[in-house]
Amino acid sequence: MLIKLYSWLQKFFGFKRIGCGSVIKGPWKIWRRDCLEIGNNTFVAENSFFAITKLNKEPLIKIGDNCCLGANFFAACVDEIIIESNVLVSDRVFISDHMHGYQNVELPIIRQTLEPRGQILIKDGAFIGVNAVIMPGVTIGKNSVVGASSVVVDSVPDFSVVAGNPARIIKQYDFNKKEWLGL
């Protein structure tokens, strides 16, 4: 009952959408709540940070139904980050769809513009391990696993397990053999 009440109250905090039964546990920090859309029955743990910044177009972070995002989750968005339904994200995961500019050596990096580098898509049923980093332009495939402390710089196919820095495929599901095979 208390979760339903808290979920209902959060609808008045200015979010683009926050679904029934969804909770963002405080404390949290969100820039541009009007660009954050959360589906039904999704839980975001404490100390989450959604850094949403408008550059050329209206940015969007969209999280589907039945997701669970761990403590200290950090998403930095200037374009689009989509997390589909039934996704499990561990603690201390960082996701960004952009980079800081650094080309002008006469100007401190903090004063250079943010550069969109590609939308992020995390498909249904994926699992992102603790301390993982998802870099711009990456798609994480359906029911795929990103190992702990991995840095994902390339897209991950459906039904794959990746690990390392940079992350590499270490297993894939073989539908003919009906088992996970190491590569």
Short mmCIF file of N, CA and C in Angstrom, two decimals:
data_model
loop_
_atom_site.label_atom_id
_atom_site.label_comp_id
_atom_site.label_asym_id
_atom_site.label_seq_id
_atom_site.Cartn_x
_atom_site.Cartn_y
_atom_site.Cartn_z
N MET A 1 0.82 -1.20 0.00
CA MET A 1 0.00 0.00 0.00
C MET A 1 0.87 1.26 0.00
N LEU A 2 1.93 1.25 0.81
CA LEU A 2 2.80 2.40 0.90
C LEU A 2 3.52 2.67 -0.43
N ILE A 3 3.94 1.60 -1.11
CA ILE A 3 4.61 1.75 -2.42
C ILE A 3 3.65 2.35 -3.43
N LYS A 4 2.40 1.91 -3.43
CA LYS A 4 1.41 2.46 -4.36
C LYS A 4 1.20 3.95 -4.11
N LEU A 5 1.14 4.34 -2.85
CA LEU A 5 0.96 5.75 -2.50
C LEU A 5 2.17 6.57 -2.95
N TYR A 6 3.37 6.07 -2.66
CA TYR A 6 4.60 6.77 -3.06
C TYR A 6 4.69 6.89 -4.57
N SER A 7 4.37 5.81 -5.28
CA SER A 7 4.36 5.83 -6.75
C SER A 7 3.37 6.88 -7.26
N TRP A 8 2.20 6.93 -6.69
CA TRP A 8 1.18 7.90 -7.10
C TRP A 8 1.65 9.33 -6.85
N LEU A 9 2.27 9.58 -5.70
CA LEU A 9 2.76 10.92 -5.36
C LEU A 9 3.86 11.38 -6.32
N GLN A 10 4.71 10.45 -6.78
CA GLN A 10 5.80 10.84 -7.67
C GLN A 10 5.30 11.39 -9.00
N LYS A 11 4.08 11.08 -9.37
CA LYS A 11 3.51 11.60 -10.62
C LYS A 11 3.43 13.12 -10.61
N PHE A 12 3.46 13.72 -9.44
CA PHE A 12 3.34 15.17 -9.33
C PHE A 12 4.70 15.87 -9.29
N PHE A 13 5.78 15.13 -9.50
CA PHE A 13 7.12 15.71 -9.48
C PHE A 13 7.58 16.22 -10.84
N GLY A 14 6.74 16.19 -11.86
CA GLY A 14 7.07 16.76 -13.15
C GLY A 14 7.72 15.81 -14.14
N PHE A 15 7.62 14.51 -13.92
CA PHE A 15 8.16 13.53 -14.86
C PHE A 15 7.33 13.53 -16.14
N LYS A 16 7.97 13.17 -17.27
CA LYS A 16 7.22 13.01 -18.50
C LYS A 16 6.16 11.93 -18.30
N ARG A 17 6.59 10.83 -17.69
CA ARG A 17 5.66 9.76 -17.32
C ARG A 17 6.32 8.90 -16.26
N ILE A 18 5.56 8.52 -15.27
CA ILE A 18 6.01 7.52 -14.31
C ILE A 18 4.84 6.58 -14.10
N GLY A 19 5.06 5.31 -14.44
CA GLY A 19 3.99 4.33 -14.47
C GLY A 19 3.52 3.87 -13.11
N CYS A 20 2.41 3.19 -13.12
CA CYS A 20 1.80 2.65 -11.92
C CYS A 20 2.74 1.66 -11.25
N GLY A 21 2.94 1.82 -9.96
CA GLY A 21 3.77 0.91 -9.19
C GLY A 21 5.26 1.17 -9.31
N SER A 22 5.67 2.19 -10.05
CA SER A 22 7.09 2.50 -10.21
C SER A 22 7.55 3.44 -9.10
N VAL A 23 8.80 3.24 -8.68
CA VAL A 23 9.36 4.02 -7.58
C VAL A 23 10.79 4.39 -7.89
N ILE A 24 11.14 5.65 -7.63
CA ILE A 24 12.53 6.09 -7.62
C ILE A 24 12.84 6.38 -6.16
N LYS A 25 13.64 5.52 -5.55
CA LYS A 25 13.93 5.64 -4.13
C LYS A 25 14.90 6.79 -3.89
N GLY A 26 14.59 7.64 -2.95
CA GLY A 26 15.44 8.78 -2.64
C GLY A 26 16.62 8.40 -1.78
N PRO A 27 17.62 9.25 -1.76
CA PRO A 27 17.70 10.48 -2.54
C PRO A 27 18.06 10.20 -4.00
N TRP A 28 17.62 11.09 -4.88
CA TRP A 28 17.94 11.01 -6.30
C TRP A 28 18.19 12.40 -6.84
N LYS A 29 18.86 12.45 -8.01
CA LYS A 29 19.09 13.72 -8.68
C LYS A 29 18.70 13.53 -10.15
N ILE A 30 17.82 14.42 -10.63
CA ILE A 30 17.35 14.33 -12.01
C ILE A 30 17.29 15.72 -12.61
N TRP A 31 18.05 15.91 -13.69
CA TRP A 31 17.94 17.14 -14.46
C TRP A 31 16.93 16.86 -15.56
N ARG A 32 16.02 17.79 -15.78
CA ARG A 32 15.02 17.69 -16.85
C ARG A 32 14.09 16.48 -16.65
N ARG A 33 13.39 16.46 -15.53
CA ARG A 33 12.45 15.37 -15.25
C ARG A 33 11.41 15.21 -16.36
N ASP A 34 11.14 16.31 -17.06
CA ASP A 34 10.16 16.26 -18.15
C ASP A 34 10.65 15.44 -19.34
N CYS A 35 11.90 14.98 -19.30
CA CYS A 35 12.48 14.16 -20.37
C CYS A 35 12.75 12.73 -19.89
N LEU A 36 12.16 12.35 -18.76
CA LEU A 36 12.33 11.02 -18.19
C LEU A 36 10.99 10.31 -18.17
N GLU A 37 10.95 9.16 -18.81
CA GLU A 37 9.72 8.38 -18.92
C GLU A 37 9.98 6.98 -18.34
N ILE A 38 9.17 6.57 -17.37
CA ILE A 38 9.35 5.29 -16.71
C ILE A 38 8.05 4.51 -16.79
N GLY A 39 8.15 3.23 -17.19
CA GLY A 39 6.98 2.37 -17.32
C GLY A 39 6.44 1.92 -15.97
N ASN A 40 5.64 0.87 -16.00
CA ASN A 40 4.98 0.33 -14.81
C ASN A 40 5.90 -0.62 -14.04
N ASN A 41 5.73 -0.61 -12.72
CA ASN A 41 6.39 -1.58 -11.84
C ASN A 41 7.91 -1.60 -11.99
N THR A 42 8.50 -0.44 -12.16
CA THR A 42 9.95 -0.31 -12.27
C THR A 42 10.48 0.32 -10.99
N PHE A 43 11.62 -0.21 -10.54
CA PHE A 43 12.24 0.27 -9.31
C PHE A 43 13.61 0.84 -9.63
N VAL A 44 13.87 2.06 -9.16
CA VAL A 44 15.18 2.69 -9.29
C VAL A 44 15.69 2.91 -7.87
N ALA A 45 16.83 2.31 -7.55
CA ALA A 45 17.37 2.36 -6.19
C ALA A 45 17.93 3.75 -5.88
N GLU A 46 18.33 3.92 -4.63
CA GLU A 46 18.79 5.20 -4.11
C GLU A 46 20.05 5.71 -4.81
N ASN A 47 20.21 7.03 -4.73
CA ASN A 47 21.37 7.76 -5.27
C ASN A 47 21.50 7.68 -6.78
N SER A 48 20.38 7.48 -7.47
CA SER A 48 20.43 7.49 -8.94
C SER A 48 20.57 8.94 -9.42
N PHE A 49 21.22 9.07 -10.58
CA PHE A 49 21.46 10.39 -11.17
C PHE A 49 21.16 10.32 -12.65
N PHE A 50 20.18 11.09 -13.09
CA PHE A 50 19.82 11.18 -14.49
C PHE A 50 20.22 12.59 -14.96
N ALA A 51 21.37 12.69 -15.63
CA ALA A 51 21.87 13.97 -16.12
C ALA A 51 21.38 14.14 -17.55
N ILE A 52 20.27 14.82 -17.71
CA ILE A 52 19.64 15.00 -19.02
C ILE A 52 19.84 16.44 -19.45
N THR A 53 20.51 16.63 -20.59
CA THR A 53 20.88 17.96 -21.05
C THR A 53 20.38 18.18 -22.47
N LYS A 54 19.74 19.31 -22.71
CA LYS A 54 19.27 19.63 -24.07
C LYS A 54 20.37 20.33 -24.84
N LEU A 55 20.71 19.77 -26.02
CA LEU A 55 21.64 20.43 -26.93
C LEU A 55 20.88 20.90 -28.16
N ASN A 56 20.71 20.01 -29.15
CA ASN A 56 20.06 20.38 -30.40
C ASN A 56 18.60 19.94 -30.48
N LYS A 57 18.28 18.88 -29.77
CA LYS A 57 16.90 18.37 -29.80
C LYS A 57 16.50 17.98 -28.38
N GLU A 58 15.23 17.66 -28.22
CA GLU A 58 14.72 17.27 -26.91
C GLU A 58 15.26 15.88 -26.56
N PRO A 59 16.02 15.75 -25.48
CA PRO A 59 16.56 14.44 -25.08
C PRO A 59 15.48 13.59 -24.44
N LEU A 60 15.74 12.27 -24.35
CA LEU A 60 14.78 11.37 -23.73
C LEU A 60 15.50 10.19 -23.10
N ILE A 61 15.15 9.90 -21.85
CA ILE A 61 15.50 8.63 -21.24
C ILE A 61 14.17 7.92 -21.00
N LYS A 62 14.05 6.72 -21.59
CA LYS A 62 12.81 5.95 -21.48
C LYS A 62 13.15 4.58 -20.91
N ILE A 63 12.50 4.25 -19.79
CA ILE A 63 12.71 2.98 -19.11
C ILE A 63 11.39 2.23 -19.13
N GLY A 64 11.43 0.97 -19.54
CA GLY A 64 10.22 0.18 -19.71
C GLY A 64 9.63 -0.35 -18.42
N ASP A 65 8.77 -1.34 -18.57
CA ASP A 65 8.08 -1.96 -17.45
C ASP A 65 8.97 -3.01 -16.77
N ASN A 66 8.71 -3.20 -15.47
CA ASN A 66 9.31 -4.30 -14.70
C ASN A 66 10.84 -4.29 -14.71
N CYS A 67 11.44 -3.12 -14.68
CA CYS A 67 12.90 -3.00 -14.64
C CYS A 67 13.34 -2.76 -13.20
N CYS A 68 14.60 -3.06 -12.94
CA CYS A 68 15.19 -2.77 -11.65
C CYS A 68 16.58 -2.18 -11.90
N LEU A 69 16.78 -0.94 -11.46
CA LEU A 69 18.06 -0.25 -11.61
C LEU A 69 18.67 -0.09 -10.23
N GLY A 70 19.91 -0.54 -10.09
CA GLY A 70 20.58 -0.57 -8.80
C GLY A 70 20.98 0.80 -8.28
N ALA A 71 21.50 0.78 -7.06
CA ALA A 71 21.95 2.01 -6.39
C ALA A 71 23.07 2.67 -7.17
N ASN A 72 23.11 4.00 -7.11
CA ASN A 72 24.14 4.81 -7.76
C ASN A 72 24.17 4.65 -9.27
N PHE A 73 23.01 4.35 -9.86
CA PHE A 73 22.88 4.30 -11.31
C PHE A 73 23.08 5.70 -11.86
N PHE A 74 23.83 5.84 -12.97
CA PHE A 74 24.11 7.15 -13.54
C PHE A 74 23.90 7.08 -15.05
N ALA A 75 22.93 7.86 -15.54
CA ALA A 75 22.67 7.96 -16.98
C ALA A 75 22.88 9.40 -17.40
N ALA A 76 23.75 9.61 -18.40
CA ALA A 76 24.02 10.95 -18.94
C ALA A 76 23.49 10.98 -20.37
N CYS A 77 22.55 11.87 -20.64
CA CYS A 77 21.82 11.84 -21.91
C CYS A 77 21.69 13.23 -22.53
N VAL A 78 22.06 13.33 -23.83
CA VAL A 78 21.78 14.52 -24.61
C VAL A 78 20.93 14.18 -25.83
N ASP A 79 20.74 12.89 -26.09
CA ASP A 79 20.00 12.43 -27.25
C ASP A 79 18.91 11.45 -26.81
N GLU A 80 19.26 10.14 -26.72
CA GLU A 80 18.24 9.18 -26.35
C GLU A 80 18.87 7.93 -25.74
N ILE A 81 18.33 7.54 -24.60
CA ILE A 81 18.70 6.28 -23.94
C ILE A 81 17.40 5.54 -23.70
N ILE A 82 17.28 4.34 -24.29
CA ILE A 82 16.09 3.52 -24.14
C ILE A 82 16.47 2.23 -23.43
N ILE A 83 15.79 1.96 -22.33
CA ILE A 83 15.93 0.69 -21.62
C ILE A 83 14.57 0.03 -21.72
N GLU A 84 14.51 -1.09 -22.44
CA GLU A 84 13.24 -1.76 -22.65
C GLU A 84 12.78 -2.45 -21.36
N SER A 85 11.82 -3.33 -21.43
CA SER A 85 11.22 -3.95 -20.25
C SER A 85 12.03 -5.13 -19.72
N ASN A 86 11.80 -5.44 -18.43
CA ASN A 86 12.39 -6.60 -17.77
C ASN A 86 13.91 -6.58 -17.76
N VAL A 87 14.49 -5.40 -17.65
CA VAL A 87 15.94 -5.24 -17.62
C VAL A 87 16.39 -5.09 -16.17
N LEU A 88 17.48 -5.79 -15.85
CA LEU A 88 18.08 -5.71 -14.52
C LEU A 88 19.43 -5.04 -14.64
N VAL A 89 19.61 -3.95 -13.89
CA VAL A 89 20.85 -3.18 -13.91
C VAL A 89 21.41 -3.16 -12.49
N SER A 90 22.64 -3.62 -12.33
CA SER A 90 23.26 -3.67 -11.00
C SER A 90 23.65 -2.28 -10.51
N ASP A 91 24.24 -2.24 -9.33
CA ASP A 91 24.71 -1.00 -8.73
C ASP A 91 25.87 -0.39 -9.51
N ARG A 92 25.97 0.94 -9.43
CA ARG A 92 27.10 1.71 -9.95
C ARG A 92 27.34 1.52 -11.46
N VAL A 93 26.27 1.47 -12.22
CA VAL A 93 26.37 1.37 -13.69
C VAL A 93 26.29 2.77 -14.28
N PHE A 94 27.15 3.04 -15.28
CA PHE A 94 27.18 4.33 -15.97
C PHE A 94 26.83 4.11 -17.44
N ILE A 95 25.89 4.94 -17.95
CA ILE A 95 25.47 4.88 -19.35
C ILE A 95 25.49 6.30 -19.90
N SER A 96 26.12 6.48 -21.07
CA SER A 96 26.16 7.82 -21.69
C SER A 96 26.02 7.72 -23.20
N ASP A 97 25.26 8.66 -23.76
CA ASP A 97 25.10 8.72 -25.22
C ASP A 97 25.94 9.84 -25.83
N HIS A 98 26.90 10.37 -25.08
CA HIS A 98 27.71 11.47 -25.58
C HIS A 98 29.09 11.47 -24.92
N MET A 99 29.95 12.34 -25.42
CA MET A 99 31.30 12.53 -24.87
C MET A 99 31.54 14.03 -24.71
N HIS A 100 32.49 14.36 -23.88
CA HIS A 100 32.94 15.76 -23.81
C HIS A 100 33.88 16.03 -24.98
N GLY A 101 33.71 17.20 -25.61
CA GLY A 101 34.65 17.59 -26.64
C GLY A 101 36.03 17.85 -26.03
N TYR A 102 37.07 17.61 -26.80
CA TYR A 102 38.44 17.83 -26.33
C TYR A 102 39.36 18.30 -27.46
N GLN A 103 38.81 18.52 -28.66
CA GLN A 103 39.62 18.82 -29.82
C GLN A 103 40.39 20.14 -29.72
N ASN A 104 39.83 21.15 -29.08
CA ASN A 104 40.48 22.46 -28.98
C ASN A 104 41.46 22.45 -27.81
N VAL A 105 42.74 22.34 -28.12
CA VAL A 105 43.76 22.26 -27.06
C VAL A 105 43.96 23.58 -26.34
N GLU A 106 43.41 24.66 -26.86
CA GLU A 106 43.53 25.97 -26.22
C GLU A 106 42.43 26.20 -25.17
N LEU A 107 41.49 25.30 -25.11
CA LEU A 107 40.32 25.48 -24.24
C LEU A 107 40.22 24.32 -23.25
N PRO A 108 40.03 24.62 -21.96
CA PRO A 108 39.85 23.52 -21.00
C PRO A 108 38.67 22.64 -21.43
N ILE A 109 38.78 21.36 -21.20
CA ILE A 109 37.74 20.42 -21.61
C ILE A 109 36.40 20.77 -20.99
N ILE A 110 36.39 21.25 -19.77
CA ILE A 110 35.13 21.60 -19.12
C ILE A 110 34.36 22.68 -19.88
N ARG A 111 35.04 23.48 -20.68
CA ARG A 111 34.39 24.55 -21.45
C ARG A 111 34.06 24.15 -22.88
N GLN A 112 34.41 22.94 -23.27
CA GLN A 112 34.09 22.48 -24.61
C GLN A 112 32.71 21.82 -24.61
N THR A 113 32.09 21.79 -25.76
CA THR A 113 30.71 21.32 -25.85
C THR A 113 30.61 19.80 -25.72
N LEU A 114 29.44 19.36 -25.27
CA LEU A 114 29.13 17.94 -25.27
C LEU A 114 28.84 17.52 -26.71
N GLU A 115 29.27 16.32 -27.07
CA GLU A 115 29.11 15.84 -28.44
C GLU A 115 28.29 14.56 -28.46
N PRO A 116 27.06 14.59 -29.01
CA PRO A 116 26.28 13.36 -29.13
C PRO A 116 27.06 12.34 -29.97
N ARG A 117 27.07 11.09 -29.53
CA ARG A 117 27.83 10.06 -30.23
C ARG A 117 27.01 8.84 -30.57
N GLY A 118 25.71 8.87 -30.33
CA GLY A 118 24.87 7.74 -30.70
C GLY A 118 23.96 7.29 -29.58
N GLN A 119 22.75 6.98 -29.95
CA GLN A 119 21.73 6.56 -28.99
C GLN A 119 22.09 5.22 -28.35
N ILE A 120 21.56 5.00 -27.17
CA ILE A 120 21.75 3.75 -26.43
C ILE A 120 20.43 2.99 -26.44
N LEU A 121 20.49 1.67 -26.69
CA LEU A 121 19.32 0.81 -26.59
C LEU A 121 19.72 -0.44 -25.80
N ILE A 122 18.99 -0.68 -24.72
CA ILE A 122 19.17 -1.90 -23.94
C ILE A 122 17.87 -2.68 -24.09
N LYS A 123 17.96 -3.82 -24.78
CA LYS A 123 16.75 -4.57 -25.14
C LYS A 123 16.20 -5.40 -23.99
N ASP A 124 14.97 -5.88 -24.20
CA ASP A 124 14.23 -6.67 -23.21
C ASP A 124 15.08 -7.77 -22.58
N GLY A 125 14.96 -7.89 -21.27
CA GLY A 125 15.54 -9.01 -20.55
C GLY A 125 17.03 -8.97 -20.32
N ALA A 126 17.69 -7.88 -20.69
CA ALA A 126 19.15 -7.80 -20.52
C ALA A 126 19.52 -7.64 -19.05
N PHE A 127 20.76 -7.99 -18.74
CA PHE A 127 21.31 -7.82 -17.39
C PHE A 127 22.64 -7.10 -17.51
N ILE A 128 22.81 -6.01 -16.76
CA ILE A 128 24.05 -5.23 -16.75
C ILE A 128 24.69 -5.40 -15.38
N GLY A 129 25.91 -5.95 -15.35
CA GLY A 129 26.60 -6.24 -14.09
C GLY A 129 27.12 -5.00 -13.39
N VAL A 130 27.47 -5.18 -12.13
CA VAL A 130 27.94 -4.10 -11.26
C VAL A 130 29.16 -3.39 -11.87
N ASN A 131 29.20 -2.08 -11.76
CA ASN A 131 30.30 -1.22 -12.22
C ASN A 131 30.49 -1.18 -13.73
N ALA A 132 29.54 -1.66 -14.50
CA ALA A 132 29.68 -1.66 -15.96
C ALA A 132 29.52 -0.24 -16.50
N VAL A 133 30.12 -0.01 -17.67
CA VAL A 133 30.03 1.26 -18.39
C VAL A 133 29.53 0.96 -19.79
N ILE A 134 28.46 1.66 -20.19
CA ILE A 134 27.89 1.50 -21.53
C ILE A 134 28.16 2.80 -22.28
N MET A 135 28.96 2.71 -23.32
CA MET A 135 29.39 3.89 -24.08
C MET A 135 28.40 4.25 -25.19
N PRO A 136 28.52 5.45 -25.77
CA PRO A 136 27.58 5.93 -26.78
C PRO A 136 27.46 5.02 -27.99
N GLY A 137 26.25 4.97 -28.56
CA GLY A 137 26.00 4.26 -29.80
C GLY A 137 25.85 2.75 -29.65
N VAL A 138 25.73 2.26 -28.43
CA VAL A 138 25.72 0.82 -28.18
C VAL A 138 24.29 0.31 -28.02
N THR A 139 24.06 -0.90 -28.57
CA THR A 139 22.84 -1.65 -28.31
C THR A 139 23.23 -2.90 -27.55
N ILE A 140 22.53 -3.17 -26.46
CA ILE A 140 22.71 -4.40 -25.71
C ILE A 140 21.55 -5.31 -26.10
N GLY A 141 21.85 -6.49 -26.63
CA GLY A 141 20.84 -7.39 -27.18
C GLY A 141 19.90 -7.99 -26.17
N LYS A 142 18.83 -8.54 -26.69
CA LYS A 142 17.79 -9.19 -25.90
C LYS A 142 18.39 -10.32 -25.07
N ASN A 143 18.04 -10.36 -23.77
CA ASN A 143 18.48 -11.40 -22.83
C ASN A 143 20.00 -11.58 -22.82
N SER A 144 20.72 -10.50 -23.07
CA SER A 144 22.19 -10.56 -23.02
C SER A 144 22.69 -10.12 -21.65
N VAL A 145 23.93 -10.51 -21.36
CA VAL A 145 24.55 -10.23 -20.07
C VAL A 145 25.82 -9.42 -20.30
N VAL A 146 25.96 -8.33 -19.54
CA VAL A 146 27.20 -7.55 -19.51
C VAL A 146 27.86 -7.84 -18.17
N GLY A 147 29.06 -8.41 -18.21
CA GLY A 147 29.76 -8.79 -16.99
C GLY A 147 30.14 -7.60 -16.13
N ALA A 148 30.40 -7.88 -14.87
CA ALA A 148 30.80 -6.86 -13.91
C ALA A 148 32.04 -6.12 -14.39
N SER A 149 32.05 -4.81 -14.20
CA SER A 149 33.17 -3.92 -14.51
C SER A 149 33.55 -3.91 -15.99
N SER A 150 32.66 -4.34 -16.86
CA SER A 150 32.92 -4.31 -18.30
C SER A 150 32.71 -2.91 -18.85
N VAL A 151 33.46 -2.58 -19.91
CA VAL A 151 33.28 -1.33 -20.63
C VAL A 151 32.82 -1.70 -22.04
N VAL A 152 31.56 -1.40 -22.34
CA VAL A 152 30.96 -1.82 -23.60
C VAL A 152 31.08 -0.67 -24.61
N VAL A 153 31.88 -0.90 -25.65
CA VAL A 153 32.10 0.11 -26.68
C VAL A 153 31.48 -0.29 -28.02
N ASP A 154 31.12 -1.57 -28.16
CA ASP A 154 30.49 -2.08 -29.38
C ASP A 154 29.18 -2.76 -29.00
N SER A 155 28.25 -2.80 -29.94
CA SER A 155 26.95 -3.42 -29.68
C SER A 155 27.09 -4.91 -29.38
N VAL A 156 26.16 -5.41 -28.58
CA VAL A 156 26.15 -6.79 -28.12
C VAL A 156 24.96 -7.49 -28.78
N PRO A 157 25.19 -8.62 -29.48
CA PRO A 157 24.07 -9.33 -30.10
C PRO A 157 23.10 -9.90 -29.07
N ASP A 158 21.90 -10.24 -29.51
CA ASP A 158 20.94 -10.91 -28.65
C ASP A 158 21.55 -12.20 -28.11
N PHE A 159 21.15 -12.57 -26.90
CA PHE A 159 21.52 -13.85 -26.27
C PHE A 159 23.04 -14.06 -26.24
N SER A 160 23.74 -13.03 -25.76
CA SER A 160 25.21 -13.09 -25.67
C SER A 160 25.65 -12.69 -24.27
N VAL A 161 26.85 -13.12 -23.90
CA VAL A 161 27.48 -12.70 -22.66
C VAL A 161 28.78 -12.00 -23.04
N VAL A 162 28.97 -10.77 -22.54
CA VAL A 162 30.21 -10.04 -22.81
C VAL A 162 30.87 -9.69 -21.48
N ALA A 163 32.21 -9.56 -21.54
CA ALA A 163 32.95 -9.18 -20.35
C ALA A 163 34.26 -8.56 -20.78
N GLY A 164 34.84 -7.74 -19.88
CA GLY A 164 36.16 -7.18 -20.11
C GLY A 164 36.15 -5.71 -20.46
N ASN A 165 37.34 -5.19 -20.70
CA ASN A 165 37.57 -3.80 -21.07
C ASN A 165 38.61 -3.75 -22.18
N PRO A 166 38.13 -3.55 -23.42
CA PRO A 166 36.73 -3.41 -23.84
C PRO A 166 36.02 -4.77 -23.80
N ALA A 167 34.71 -4.72 -23.64
CA ALA A 167 33.91 -5.95 -23.54
C ALA A 167 33.98 -6.74 -24.84
N ARG A 168 34.13 -8.04 -24.69
CA ARG A 168 34.16 -8.98 -25.83
C ARG A 168 33.16 -10.10 -25.55
N ILE A 169 32.62 -10.69 -26.62
CA ILE A 169 31.69 -11.80 -26.46
C ILE A 169 32.46 -13.02 -25.93
N ILE A 170 31.96 -13.58 -24.82
CA ILE A 170 32.58 -14.79 -24.27
C ILE A 170 31.66 -16.00 -24.37
N LYS A 171 30.35 -15.76 -24.53
CA LYS A 171 29.38 -16.85 -24.71
C LYS A 171 28.23 -16.36 -25.57
N GLN A 172 27.61 -17.31 -26.28
CA GLN A 172 26.38 -17.03 -27.00
C GLN A 172 25.48 -18.25 -26.91
N TYR A 173 24.18 -17.99 -26.93
CA TYR A 173 23.23 -19.10 -26.86
C TYR A 173 23.06 -19.70 -28.25
N ASP A 174 23.19 -21.02 -28.33
CA ASP A 174 22.99 -21.75 -29.57
C ASP A 174 21.59 -22.38 -29.51
N PHE A 175 20.69 -21.88 -30.34
CA PHE A 175 19.31 -22.35 -30.32
C PHE A 175 19.17 -23.77 -30.88
N ASN A 176 20.10 -24.18 -31.74
CA ASN A 176 20.06 -25.55 -32.26
C ASN A 176 20.45 -26.55 -31.18
N LYS A 177 21.50 -26.25 -30.42
CA LYS A 177 21.97 -27.13 -29.35
C LYS A 177 21.26 -26.87 -28.02
N LYS A 178 20.55 -25.76 -27.96
CA LYS A 178 19.82 -25.34 -26.75
C LYS A 178 20.75 -25.23 -25.53
N GLU A 179 21.89 -24.55 -25.74
CA GLU A 179 22.83 -24.33 -24.65
C GLU A 179 23.71 -23.11 -24.94
N TRP A 180 24.28 -22.56 -23.85
CA TRP A 180 25.21 -21.44 -23.95
C TRP A 180 26.58 -22.00 -24.31
N LEU A 181 27.19 -21.47 -25.36
CA LEU A 181 28.50 -21.95 -25.80
C LEU A 181 29.55 -20.87 -25.64
N GLY A 182 30.70 -21.24 -25.08
CA GLY A 182 31.81 -20.30 -24.96
C GLY A 182 32.49 -20.12 -26.31
N LEU A 183 33.03 -18.95 -26.51
CA LEU A 183 33.72 -18.67 -27.78
C LEU A 183 35.22 -18.70 -27.60
#
